[in-house]
Coordinates of C-alpha atoms in Angstrom, one line a residue:
M1 CA 284.0 -178.6 -4.7
S2 CA 286.5 -178.7 -7.5
A3 CA 288.3 -182.0 -8.0
P4 CA 291.9 -182.2 -6.4
P5 CA 294.8 -182.1 -8.7
A6 CA 296.1 -185.3 -9.9
S7 CA 298.8 -187.2 -8.2
I8 CA 302.4 -187.0 -9.7
L9 CA 305.1 -189.3 -10.7
G10 CA 302.4 -191.7 -11.6
L11 CA 301.6 -192.5 -8.0
D12 CA 298.1 -193.3 -6.6
R13 CA 298.7 -193.6 -3.0
S14 CA 302.0 -193.5 -0.9
L15 CA 302.9 -195.8 1.9
G16 CA 301.9 -193.0 4.2
G17 CA 298.4 -193.1 2.7
R18 CA 298.8 -189.5 1.1
T19 CA 298.6 -188.0 -2.3
W20 CA 301.8 -186.4 -3.7
R21 CA 301.2 -183.0 -5.5
W22 CA 303.5 -180.2 -6.5
R23 CA 303.6 -177.3 -4.2
G24 CA 303.7 -174.9 -7.2
G25 CA 304.5 -176.2 -10.7
N26 CA 306.4 -179.3 -12.0
M27 CA 310.1 -179.2 -11.0
D28 CA 311.0 -182.7 -12.1
L29 CA 314.8 -182.4 -12.8
G30 CA 315.1 -185.8 -13.8
S31 CA 318.8 -186.8 -13.9
G32 CA 319.9 -183.2 -14.4
S33 CA 321.6 -181.3 -11.8
S34 CA 322.0 -178.0 -13.1
L35 CA 321.1 -175.4 -10.4
D36 CA 320.8 -171.7 -10.8
H37 CA 318.6 -168.9 -9.6
D38 CA 315.4 -170.2 -11.6
L39 CA 315.1 -173.0 -8.8
I40 CA 315.2 -170.3 -6.0
T41 CA 312.8 -168.3 -8.0
Q42 CA 310.5 -171.3 -8.2
L43 CA 310.8 -172.0 -4.4
L44 CA 309.7 -168.3 -3.7
L45 CA 306.9 -168.5 -6.0
A46 CA 305.5 -171.6 -4.6
R47 CA 305.5 -170.0 -1.2
G48 CA 303.2 -167.3 -2.4
V49 CA 305.7 -164.4 -3.3
G50 CA 304.7 -162.3 -6.1
Q51 CA 306.7 -162.0 -9.1
H52 CA 307.3 -158.4 -8.3
E53 CA 308.6 -159.4 -4.6
I54 CA 311.1 -162.0 -5.8
D55 CA 314.3 -159.8 -5.3
R56 CA 313.1 -158.5 -1.9
H57 CA 312.6 -162.1 -0.7
R58 CA 315.6 -163.6 -2.2
N59 CA 317.8 -162.0 0.4
P60 CA 315.3 -160.9 3.2
S61 CA 316.8 -157.7 5.0
L62 CA 315.4 -155.4 7.8
R63 CA 315.6 -152.5 5.6
A64 CA 313.1 -154.3 3.2
F65 CA 310.6 -155.7 5.7
L66 CA 310.8 -153.6 8.8
P67 CA 307.6 -151.4 9.6
D68 CA 307.5 -148.0 11.4
P69 CA 307.0 -149.1 15.0
S70 CA 304.5 -146.1 15.4
I71 CA 301.8 -147.9 13.3
F72 CA 301.0 -150.1 16.5
Q73 CA 298.7 -149.0 19.0
D74 CA 300.4 -147.9 22.3
M75 CA 303.9 -148.3 20.8
D76 CA 304.8 -144.4 21.1
K77 CA 303.3 -144.4 24.6
A78 CA 305.2 -147.3 25.7
A79 CA 308.5 -146.1 24.2
A80 CA 307.9 -142.7 25.9
R81 CA 307.3 -144.2 29.3
L82 CA 310.6 -146.4 28.9
A83 CA 312.5 -143.3 27.8
D84 CA 311.2 -141.4 30.8
A85 CA 312.4 -144.4 33.3
V86 CA 315.8 -144.5 31.5
I87 CA 316.5 -140.8 31.9
S88 CA 315.2 -140.6 35.4
G89 CA 317.0 -143.6 36.4
E90 CA 313.8 -145.5 37.7
A91 CA 314.0 -149.1 38.6
I92 CA 312.6 -151.3 36.0
T93 CA 311.6 -155.0 36.3
V94 CA 310.9 -157.1 33.1
Y95 CA 308.4 -159.9 33.9
G96 CA 308.5 -162.7 31.3
D97 CA 307.0 -166.0 30.4
Y98 CA 308.8 -169.2 31.3
D99 CA 309.2 -170.4 27.7
V100 CA 311.8 -169.4 25.0
D101 CA 309.8 -166.5 23.6
G102 CA 309.4 -165.1 27.2
A103 CA 313.1 -165.6 28.1
T104 CA 314.5 -164.0 24.8
S105 CA 312.1 -161.1 25.1
A106 CA 312.9 -160.4 28.6
A107 CA 316.7 -160.6 27.9
L108 CA 316.3 -158.4 24.7
L109 CA 314.9 -155.7 27.0
I110 CA 317.4 -156.1 29.8
R111 CA 320.2 -156.1 27.3
L112 CA 318.8 -152.9 25.8
L113 CA 318.4 -151.2 29.1
R114 CA 321.9 -152.2 30.0
A115 CA 323.3 -150.7 26.9
L116 CA 321.3 -147.5 27.7
G117 CA 323.1 -147.3 31.3
R118 CA 320.3 -149.0 33.4
E119 CA 320.3 -152.2 34.9
A120 CA 316.7 -153.9 34.9
G121 CA 315.6 -156.6 37.1
H122 CA 313.7 -159.7 36.0
Y123 CA 310.9 -161.9 37.1
I124 CA 310.0 -165.3 35.6
P125 CA 307.0 -167.1 37.3
D126 CA 307.3 -170.8 38.2
R127 CA 305.2 -172.9 35.9
L128 CA 304.0 -175.2 38.5
L129 CA 303.5 -172.8 41.5
E130 CA 302.3 -169.8 39.8
G131 CA 301.2 -170.8 36.3
Y132 CA 301.2 -168.7 33.0
G133 CA 301.0 -165.0 33.0
P134 CA 301.3 -162.2 35.6
S135 CA 299.6 -162.4 39.0
G136 CA 298.4 -159.3 40.7
E137 CA 300.3 -160.5 43.8
A138 CA 303.6 -160.9 42.2
L139 CA 303.3 -157.5 40.3
V140 CA 302.5 -155.6 43.8
K141 CA 305.4 -157.4 45.6
I142 CA 307.7 -156.4 42.7
A143 CA 306.6 -152.9 43.2
E144 CA 307.1 -153.0 46.9
R145 CA 310.8 -154.1 46.3
G146 CA 311.3 -150.8 44.5
A147 CA 310.3 -151.3 40.8
R148 CA 308.8 -148.1 39.6
L149 CA 307.8 -149.7 36.2
I150 CA 307.2 -153.4 35.2
V151 CA 307.3 -154.6 31.6
T152 CA 305.6 -157.8 30.9
V153 CA 306.6 -159.8 27.9
D154 CA 305.0 -162.7 26.1
C155 CA 302.1 -162.4 28.7
G156 CA 299.6 -160.0 30.0
A157 CA 297.3 -159.6 27.1
M158 CA 294.4 -161.4 28.9
A159 CA 295.5 -160.7 32.7
H160 CA 292.6 -158.4 33.3
E161 CA 292.3 -159.1 37.1
A162 CA 296.0 -159.3 37.7
L163 CA 296.6 -155.9 36.1
A164 CA 293.6 -154.5 37.5
M165 CA 295.0 -155.3 41.1
A166 CA 298.3 -153.7 40.1
A167 CA 296.7 -150.6 38.9
D168 CA 294.7 -150.2 42.0
A169 CA 297.9 -150.5 44.1
G170 CA 299.5 -147.7 41.8
V171 CA 301.9 -150.2 39.9
E172 CA 302.7 -149.0 36.4
V173 CA 302.7 -151.8 33.9
I174 CA 303.6 -151.9 30.1
V175 CA 302.4 -155.2 28.3
V176 CA 304.4 -156.3 25.3
D177 CA 302.5 -159.5 24.0
H178 CA 301.5 -161.3 20.8
H179 CA 298.7 -163.6 22.2
K180 CA 295.1 -163.2 21.1
C181 CA 293.3 -160.2 22.7
S182 CA 289.6 -159.7 23.8
A183 CA 287.8 -156.7 22.9
E184 CA 288.2 -155.3 26.5
L185 CA 291.7 -154.6 27.2
P186 CA 293.3 -154.8 30.6
R187 CA 294.4 -151.6 32.7
T188 CA 297.9 -150.7 31.8
V189 CA 300.2 -147.8 30.9
A190 CA 300.5 -149.4 27.3
L191 CA 299.6 -152.5 25.8
V192 CA 301.5 -153.2 22.6
N193 CA 300.3 -156.2 20.7
P194 CA 299.7 -156.6 16.9
N195 CA 296.8 -159.0 17.8
R196 CA 294.9 -156.3 19.6
L197 CA 291.3 -156.2 18.1
D198 CA 291.4 -152.4 17.6
E199 CA 294.7 -152.5 15.7
S200 CA 294.7 -150.8 12.0
P201 CA 294.8 -153.3 9.1
E202 CA 298.4 -152.1 8.5
A203 CA 299.4 -153.2 11.9
A204 CA 297.5 -156.2 12.1
R205 CA 299.4 -157.6 9.1
Y206 CA 302.2 -158.2 11.8
G207 CA 300.2 -160.5 14.0
H208 CA 302.4 -163.4 13.1
L209 CA 305.2 -161.9 15.3
A210 CA 306.5 -163.6 18.3
A211 CA 306.6 -161.5 21.5
V212 CA 310.4 -161.1 21.0
G213 CA 309.8 -159.7 17.6
V214 CA 307.4 -157.1 19.3
A215 CA 310.0 -156.3 22.0
F216 CA 312.5 -155.7 19.2
L217 CA 310.3 -153.2 17.6
L218 CA 309.6 -151.5 21.1
A219 CA 313.3 -151.3 21.4
I220 CA 313.7 -149.5 18.0
A221 CA 310.9 -147.1 19.2
T222 CA 312.5 -146.4 22.5
V223 CA 316.0 -145.6 20.9
R224 CA 314.2 -143.3 18.5
E225 CA 312.4 -141.5 21.3
L226 CA 315.7 -141.2 23.4
R227 CA 317.4 -139.7 20.3
S228 CA 314.7 -137.1 19.8
R229 CA 315.4 -136.1 23.5
A230 CA 319.2 -135.7 22.7
F231 CA 320.0 -138.7 25.0
F232 CA 322.8 -139.7 22.8
A233 CA 324.5 -136.3 22.4
E234 CA 327.4 -137.8 24.6
R235 CA 326.9 -141.5 24.4
A236 CA 326.8 -144.0 21.6
E237 CA 323.5 -145.6 20.7
P238 CA 323.1 -149.1 21.4
D239 CA 323.7 -151.8 18.5
L240 CA 320.0 -153.1 18.1
F241 CA 321.3 -155.3 15.4
A242 CA 323.3 -157.4 18.0
L243 CA 320.0 -158.3 19.7
L244 CA 318.8 -160.3 16.7
D245 CA 320.2 -163.6 17.9
L246 CA 317.6 -163.2 20.7
V247 CA 314.8 -162.5 18.2
A248 CA 315.7 -165.3 15.9
L249 CA 315.8 -167.8 18.7
G250 CA 312.4 -166.7 20.2
T251 CA 310.7 -166.6 17.0
V252 CA 311.7 -170.0 15.8
A253 CA 311.1 -171.8 19.2
D254 CA 307.7 -170.2 19.5
M255 CA 306.6 -171.6 16.1
A256 CA 306.0 -168.2 14.6
A257 CA 305.2 -168.2 10.9
L258 CA 308.5 -167.4 9.1
H259 CA 307.1 -165.3 6.4
G260 CA 307.6 -161.4 5.8
L261 CA 309.1 -159.6 8.6
N262 CA 309.8 -162.9 10.8
R263 CA 311.9 -164.4 8.0
A264 CA 313.9 -161.1 7.8
L265 CA 314.4 -161.1 11.6
V266 CA 315.6 -164.9 11.8
A267 CA 317.7 -164.6 8.6
Q268 CA 319.6 -161.7 10.0
G269 CA 319.5 -163.1 13.6
L270 CA 321.3 -166.2 12.3
K271 CA 324.1 -164.2 11.0
V272 CA 324.5 -162.5 14.4
M273 CA 324.5 -165.9 16.1
A274 CA 327.1 -167.1 13.9
R275 CA 329.6 -164.4 15.2
R276 CA 329.0 -165.8 18.7
D277 CA 329.3 -162.2 20.4
G278 CA 327.0 -163.0 23.1
V279 CA 328.6 -164.8 26.0
G280 CA 325.4 -166.7 26.8
M281 CA 324.4 -167.4 23.5
S282 CA 327.9 -168.8 22.6
A283 CA 327.7 -171.1 25.8
L284 CA 324.3 -172.3 24.7
I285 CA 325.7 -173.2 21.1
D286 CA 328.7 -175.1 22.9
A287 CA 326.3 -176.9 25.3
S288 CA 324.3 -178.1 22.2
R289 CA 327.4 -179.4 20.8
L290 CA 327.2 -177.5 17.5
T291 CA 330.6 -177.3 15.9
R292 CA 329.2 -175.0 13.0
A293 CA 327.1 -171.9 12.9
P294 CA 323.5 -172.6 13.8
A295 CA 321.1 -173.3 11.3
C296 CA 317.2 -172.4 11.7
S297 CA 316.3 -176.0 12.6
D298 CA 319.0 -175.9 15.4
L299 CA 317.1 -173.1 17.1
G300 CA 313.9 -175.3 17.4
F301 CA 315.5 -178.6 18.2
A302 CA 318.9 -178.0 19.9
L303 CA 319.1 -174.6 21.3
G304 CA 315.3 -173.7 22.1
P305 CA 314.7 -176.9 24.1
R306 CA 317.4 -176.2 26.3
I307 CA 316.2 -172.8 27.2
N308 CA 312.7 -174.3 27.7
A309 CA 313.9 -176.9 29.9
G310 CA 314.5 -174.4 32.8
G311 CA 310.8 -173.4 32.8
R312 CA 309.5 -176.9 32.1
V313 CA 311.3 -178.9 34.6
G314 CA 313.9 -176.8 36.5
E315 CA 314.3 -173.3 37.6
A316 CA 312.3 -170.8 35.4
T317 CA 314.9 -168.0 35.4
L318 CA 317.9 -169.9 34.3
G319 CA 317.0 -169.0 30.5
V320 CA 317.0 -165.2 31.1
R321 CA 320.0 -165.5 33.3
L322 CA 321.9 -167.5 30.7
L323 CA 321.1 -164.9 27.8
T324 CA 321.9 -161.8 29.9
T325 CA 325.2 -162.8 31.7
E326 CA 328.5 -161.4 30.6
D327 CA 330.4 -163.8 32.8
E328 CA 331.8 -166.6 30.7
D329 CA 332.0 -169.0 33.6
E330 CA 328.6 -168.4 34.8
A331 CA 327.3 -168.8 31.1
R332 CA 329.2 -172.4 30.9
T333 CA 327.7 -173.3 34.3
I334 CA 324.1 -172.4 33.4
A335 CA 324.3 -174.0 29.9
A336 CA 325.5 -177.3 31.3
Q337 CA 322.7 -177.2 33.9
L338 CA 320.0 -176.6 31.2
S339 CA 321.5 -179.6 29.2
T340 CA 320.9 -181.7 32.1
L341 CA 317.6 -180.6 32.7
N342 CA 316.7 -181.1 29.0
E343 CA 317.7 -184.7 29.4
E344 CA 315.4 -185.0 32.5
R345 CA 312.8 -183.4 30.4
R346 CA 313.1 -186.0 27.6
A347 CA 312.7 -188.7 30.1
I348 CA 309.6 -187.3 31.7
E349 CA 308.2 -186.5 28.1
A350 CA 308.7 -190.1 27.0
A351 CA 306.6 -191.4 29.9
V352 CA 303.7 -188.9 29.2
Q353 CA 304.0 -189.6 25.6
E354 CA 303.5 -193.2 26.1
A355 CA 300.5 -192.7 28.3
A356 CA 298.8 -190.4 26.0
E357 CA 299.1 -192.5 22.9
A358 CA 297.5 -195.3 24.6
Q359 CA 294.5 -193.1 24.8
L360 CA 294.4 -192.3 21.1
A361 CA 291.9 -195.3 20.3
T362 CA 289.2 -193.8 22.6
Q363 CA 289.0 -190.5 20.6
H364 CA 286.0 -191.6 18.3
N365 CA 286.9 -189.3 15.6
R366 CA 287.0 -186.0 17.3
A367 CA 288.0 -182.8 15.4
V368 CA 290.3 -181.9 18.2
V369 CA 292.2 -184.8 20.0
I370 CA 291.8 -184.3 23.9
L371 CA 294.1 -186.5 26.0
S372 CA 294.5 -186.2 29.7
G373 CA 295.9 -188.0 32.7
A374 CA 296.5 -187.6 36.4
G375 CA 300.2 -187.2 37.3
W376 CA 301.3 -185.8 33.9
H377 CA 303.9 -183.4 34.1
P378 CA 302.5 -179.9 33.2
G379 CA 306.0 -179.0 31.8
V380 CA 306.0 -181.4 29.0
I381 CA 302.4 -181.5 27.9
G382 CA 302.9 -178.9 25.0
I383 CA 305.7 -181.1 23.7
V384 CA 303.5 -184.1 23.8
A385 CA 300.6 -182.1 22.1
G386 CA 302.8 -181.4 19.3
R387 CA 303.9 -185.0 19.0
I388 CA 300.2 -186.1 19.0
K389 CA 299.2 -183.5 16.4
E390 CA 302.1 -184.7 14.0
K391 CA 300.9 -188.4 14.5
T392 CA 297.1 -187.7 14.0
G393 CA 297.1 -184.8 11.6
K394 CA 294.6 -183.0 13.9
P395 CA 294.9 -180.3 16.5
A396 CA 295.7 -181.9 20.0
L397 CA 295.1 -180.8 23.6
V398 CA 297.1 -182.7 26.2
I399 CA 295.7 -182.1 29.8
A400 CA 297.6 -182.9 33.1
L401 CA 294.8 -183.5 35.7
D402 CA 295.0 -182.5 39.4
A403 CA 297.6 -180.0 38.4
D404 CA 296.8 -177.5 41.2
E405 CA 295.5 -177.7 44.7
H406 CA 291.8 -177.3 43.5
G407 CA 292.0 -180.4 41.2
N408 CA 291.9 -178.4 38.1
G409 CA 293.6 -179.5 35.0
K410 CA 296.4 -177.6 33.1
G411 CA 296.3 -178.0 29.4
S412 CA 298.5 -177.3 26.3
G413 CA 297.5 -177.5 22.7
R414 CA 299.0 -177.5 19.3
S415 CA 297.2 -176.9 16.0
I416 CA 297.5 -177.5 12.3
S417 CA 297.6 -175.0 9.6
G418 CA 294.2 -173.5 8.8
V419 CA 292.6 -174.2 12.4
D420 CA 292.9 -171.2 14.8
L421 CA 293.3 -173.1 18.1
G422 CA 294.0 -170.0 20.2
A423 CA 290.8 -168.1 19.1
A424 CA 288.8 -171.3 20.0
I425 CA 290.2 -171.7 23.4
I426 CA 289.5 -168.0 24.2
A427 CA 285.9 -168.4 23.1
A428 CA 285.6 -171.6 25.1
R429 CA 286.8 -169.6 28.2
E430 CA 284.3 -166.8 27.4
A431 CA 281.5 -169.6 27.1
G432 CA 282.4 -170.7 30.7
L433 CA 283.9 -174.1 29.8
L434 CA 287.4 -172.9 31.0
I435 CA 288.7 -171.3 34.1
A436 CA 291.5 -169.8 32.1
G437 CA 292.8 -170.0 28.5
G438 CA 294.5 -168.3 25.6
G439 CA 297.1 -168.5 23.0
H440 CA 297.5 -167.9 19.1
A441 CA 296.6 -169.7 16.0
M442 CA 299.1 -172.6 16.4
A443 CA 299.4 -173.0 20.2
A444 CA 297.2 -172.5 23.2
G445 CA 296.9 -173.2 27.0
L446 CA 294.2 -173.5 29.3
T447 CA 293.1 -174.4 32.8
I448 CA 290.0 -176.4 33.1
A449 CA 287.7 -177.7 36.0
P450 CA 287.2 -181.3 36.8
G451 CA 284.2 -182.7 34.8
K452 CA 284.2 -180.3 32.0
L453 CA 286.4 -182.3 29.6
D454 CA 283.6 -183.9 27.7
A455 CA 281.7 -180.7 27.3
L456 CA 284.8 -179.0 26.0
G457 CA 285.4 -181.7 23.5
E458 CA 281.9 -181.4 22.1
W459 CA 282.2 -177.6 22.0
L460 CA 285.4 -177.8 20.2
D461 CA 283.8 -180.5 17.7
A462 CA 281.0 -178.0 17.0
R463 CA 283.3 -174.9 16.5
L464 CA 286.3 -176.4 14.7
G465 CA 285.1 -179.6 13.1
G466 CA 284.6 -177.7 9.8
D467 CA 287.9 -176.1 9.9
V468 CA 289.8 -179.4 10.6
A469 CA 287.8 -181.3 7.9
R470 CA 288.9 -178.6 5.4
A471 CA 292.5 -178.5 6.7
S472 CA 292.7 -182.3 6.6
A473 CA 291.3 -182.5 3.0
N474 CA 294.3 -180.3 2.0
Q475 CA 296.9 -182.5 3.7
A476 CA 298.5 -183.7 0.7
L477 CA 302.3 -184.2 0.7
L478 CA 303.5 -181.1 -1.3
L479 CA 306.7 -181.5 -3.3
D480 CA 308.9 -178.9 -4.6
L481 CA 311.0 -181.0 -6.9
A482 CA 311.9 -184.4 -8.2
V483 CA 315.5 -185.6 -8.8
A484 CA 317.3 -188.8 -9.8
P485 CA 319.5 -190.3 -7.1
G486 CA 322.5 -188.8 -8.9
G487 CA 321.0 -185.3 -8.5
L488 CA 320.9 -185.6 -4.6
V489 CA 324.4 -183.7 -4.1
P490 CA 325.5 -181.2 -1.6
S491 CA 325.1 -178.5 -4.1
L492 CA 321.6 -179.0 -4.5
V493 CA 321.2 -178.9 -0.7
E494 CA 323.0 -175.6 -0.6
T495 CA 320.9 -174.1 -3.2
L496 CA 317.7 -175.2 -1.6
E497 CA 318.7 -173.7 1.8
S498 CA 319.4 -170.4 0.2
A499 CA 315.9 -169.8 -0.2
G500 CA 315.5 -170.2 3.8
P501 CA 315.1 -169.7 6.6
Y502 CA 312.4 -172.3 6.8
G503 CA 309.8 -173.0 9.3
I504 CA 306.0 -172.6 9.9
G505 CA 304.5 -170.5 7.1
W506 CA 307.5 -171.0 5.0
P507 CA 307.9 -174.7 4.6
G508 CA 311.4 -176.2 3.9
P509 CA 311.6 -177.8 0.5
R510 CA 310.4 -181.4 0.0
I511 CA 311.9 -183.4 -2.7
A512 CA 311.3 -186.7 -4.2
V513 CA 314.1 -188.9 -5.3
G514 CA 313.9 -192.1 -7.3
P515 CA 313.2 -194.6 -8.5
V516 CA 315.6 -196.5 -6.1
R517 CA 316.2 -200.0 -5.1
M518 CA 317.0 -201.0 -1.3
V519 CA 320.6 -201.8 -0.5
K520 CA 320.1 -201.9 3.4
A521 CA 317.7 -201.1 6.0
D522 CA 317.9 -201.3 9.9
L523 CA 316.6 -199.7 13.0
V524 CA 318.5 -196.9 14.8
G525 CA 317.6 -196.2 18.4
T526 CA 314.1 -197.5 19.3
D527 CA 312.1 -196.4 16.1
H528 CA 314.2 -194.7 13.7
V529 CA 314.5 -196.6 10.2
R530 CA 318.1 -196.0 8.5
I531 CA 318.6 -197.1 4.8
I532 CA 320.8 -197.0 2.0
V533 CA 319.5 -197.1 -1.6
R534 CA 320.8 -197.1 -5.1
G535 CA 319.2 -195.7 -8.3
D536 CA 319.2 -197.1 -11.8
D537 CA 321.9 -194.5 -12.5
G538 CA 324.3 -196.0 -10.1
A539 CA 324.2 -193.4 -7.5
S540 CA 323.6 -194.4 -3.9
F541 CA 322.7 -192.3 -0.8
K542 CA 321.7 -192.6 2.8
G543 CA 318.2 -191.9 4.1
I544 CA 316.6 -192.0 7.7
A545 CA 312.8 -191.6 8.7
F546 CA 312.5 -190.8 12.4
R547 CA 310.0 -192.4 14.5
A548 CA 308.8 -194.4 11.7
A549 CA 309.5 -198.0 12.7
S550 CA 305.8 -198.7 13.7
T551 CA 304.2 -197.2 10.7
E552 CA 303.3 -198.8 7.5
M553 CA 306.0 -196.8 5.7
G554 CA 308.7 -197.8 8.0
Q555 CA 307.8 -201.5 8.0
A556 CA 307.7 -201.3 4.3
L557 CA 311.2 -199.8 4.3
L558 CA 312.6 -202.4 6.7
H559 CA 311.2 -205.3 4.6
A560 CA 311.8 -203.8 1.2
T561 CA 313.6 -206.2 -1.2
H562 CA 316.2 -205.3 -4.0
H563 CA 313.6 -206.2 -6.6
R564 CA 311.1 -203.5 -6.0
K565 CA 311.6 -199.7 -6.8
L566 CA 310.6 -197.0 -4.7
W567 CA 310.3 -193.4 -4.7
L568 CA 311.4 -191.5 -1.5
A569 CA 310.1 -188.1 -0.3
G570 CA 311.5 -185.8 2.4
R571 CA 314.1 -183.1 3.1
A572 CA 317.6 -183.1 1.6
K573 CA 320.2 -182.5 4.3
I574 CA 324.0 -182.5 4.4
D575 CA 325.6 -185.4 6.4
D576 CA 328.8 -183.7 7.6
W577 CA 330.1 -186.4 10.1
S578 CA 332.4 -187.8 7.4
N579 CA 335.6 -186.2 5.9
R580 CA 333.6 -185.4 2.7
P581 CA 330.2 -183.9 3.3
Q582 CA 327.4 -185.9 1.4
A583 CA 323.7 -185.3 0.8
E584 CA 321.2 -187.5 2.5
L585 CA 317.3 -187.8 2.7
H586 CA 315.3 -187.3 5.9
I587 CA 312.3 -189.5 4.6
E588 CA 308.6 -188.2 5.3
D589 CA 307.0 -190.7 3.1
A590 CA 307.6 -193.4 0.3
A591 CA 305.7 -195.0 -2.5
Y592 CA 306.3 -197.9 -4.7
A593 CA 307.4 -196.9 -8.3
D594 CA 306.1 -200.1 -10.0

């Protein structure tokens, strides 16, 4: 094994216990603040973009990244069946998952069909009463109520028994999904999923799509099919571009990797969202108390959690209803209800988080952290798993015990880059360790029988131990550039943001600022550390370290003296609360400069 790159800025160890390294080349600007396209080029190169691809990635457009939908297995078959239903006026129901990806995918197809002159119904299962994915009983009942065609979105790829039951009853189902598949596919009219094992290498390149991205490609294919049948001879074609706000929201909220096509979809979707044409989306933005056009981070931290709250602790259909309504009063009412549910979700989540963290000391260096408790709300375990993953730097599974009438546990997991948790959970199910399970690389869900937890932990240790060790060894803090305090200005933040949108697979720029001396440090809320610092160049700025008060870094910041210099590392943001916007730093790590 080759030696790791040397640390930078003369630092051996940060207060967070990490080595700082350049992500891609030394971008130490010192006291300079000249900004031009060279900085953006360096950001793109550091994220794996080839020199010949720079122009295409600088301003990601659909024209540059959108594939022909026909490259995907069953896409043309699904589009033809949907076109048949549109032309003949058949009743259609969209069956979606209860999370943001499911809600946006369902809303996208419902709005598409409405634009084509057909009103589609929707069905969203209750998380607690029905669980994830389609049930055979529900599919048959939907058909008995008149639906001739059912389209499942963000679920169904592994629903073999349910879809077999539907097929035996003569129910026609199209599956639109992105979760991991097994070699044996369920019985459907069509199954569109870039993660099918029989996909071509060209189509498999798009396995990072969220379900809403796959649904958007199906919308394109369906409109193209209808065009070939002269359906639009006397009517306007739907504006597919107007659906991209849904695609952006679902993609970011589902933690899909933001490279390639996903980055183009989100970039263009944010432009659509800024227009606020959609009644439901506009109400959601207002309920989130945003007074500006939403940024990519707002989708994951403000808008998405509100849609999710309906499925987690409230009524599962609220998200779809909000995103498909054309009534402004109804939209405001639902958005307010979702905001209230989101506050309830936060309180429930905090209690489960506290209980889960109390178990961390019992983990004995397992590759995958597994925490469980009776009475934990299944609606928040995925969020808590994400928090535990961030705290430990390892994949985490959080399991609500006694979650059904049989005493089985319901679990949700979040992974780290380089560790495919979804594939491992599917393999564990096939090995007989789980009742049900599936997911994708970064997130997974499972159902487990009582008494199987220890066996699952040992099995995951054996399967993922090497992957986790390799991923953990590479968990240095990667920096994109370093600036003196005087260089942390709004124009720098704007330039950095222009190489976005950022997210999983396309990390936001991380900068080091220093050396600085502490002017003031205090606590905000329960565990956030807020500081004001000043550099040798006389420039000062504000910073905040979220959920850091109990960490070594947080304590060092709170007790830092004016006499000792620090380097600070994190994300540069705009503080626009004052009359004159200023740049601030969201701190992720710190190190002594002397």
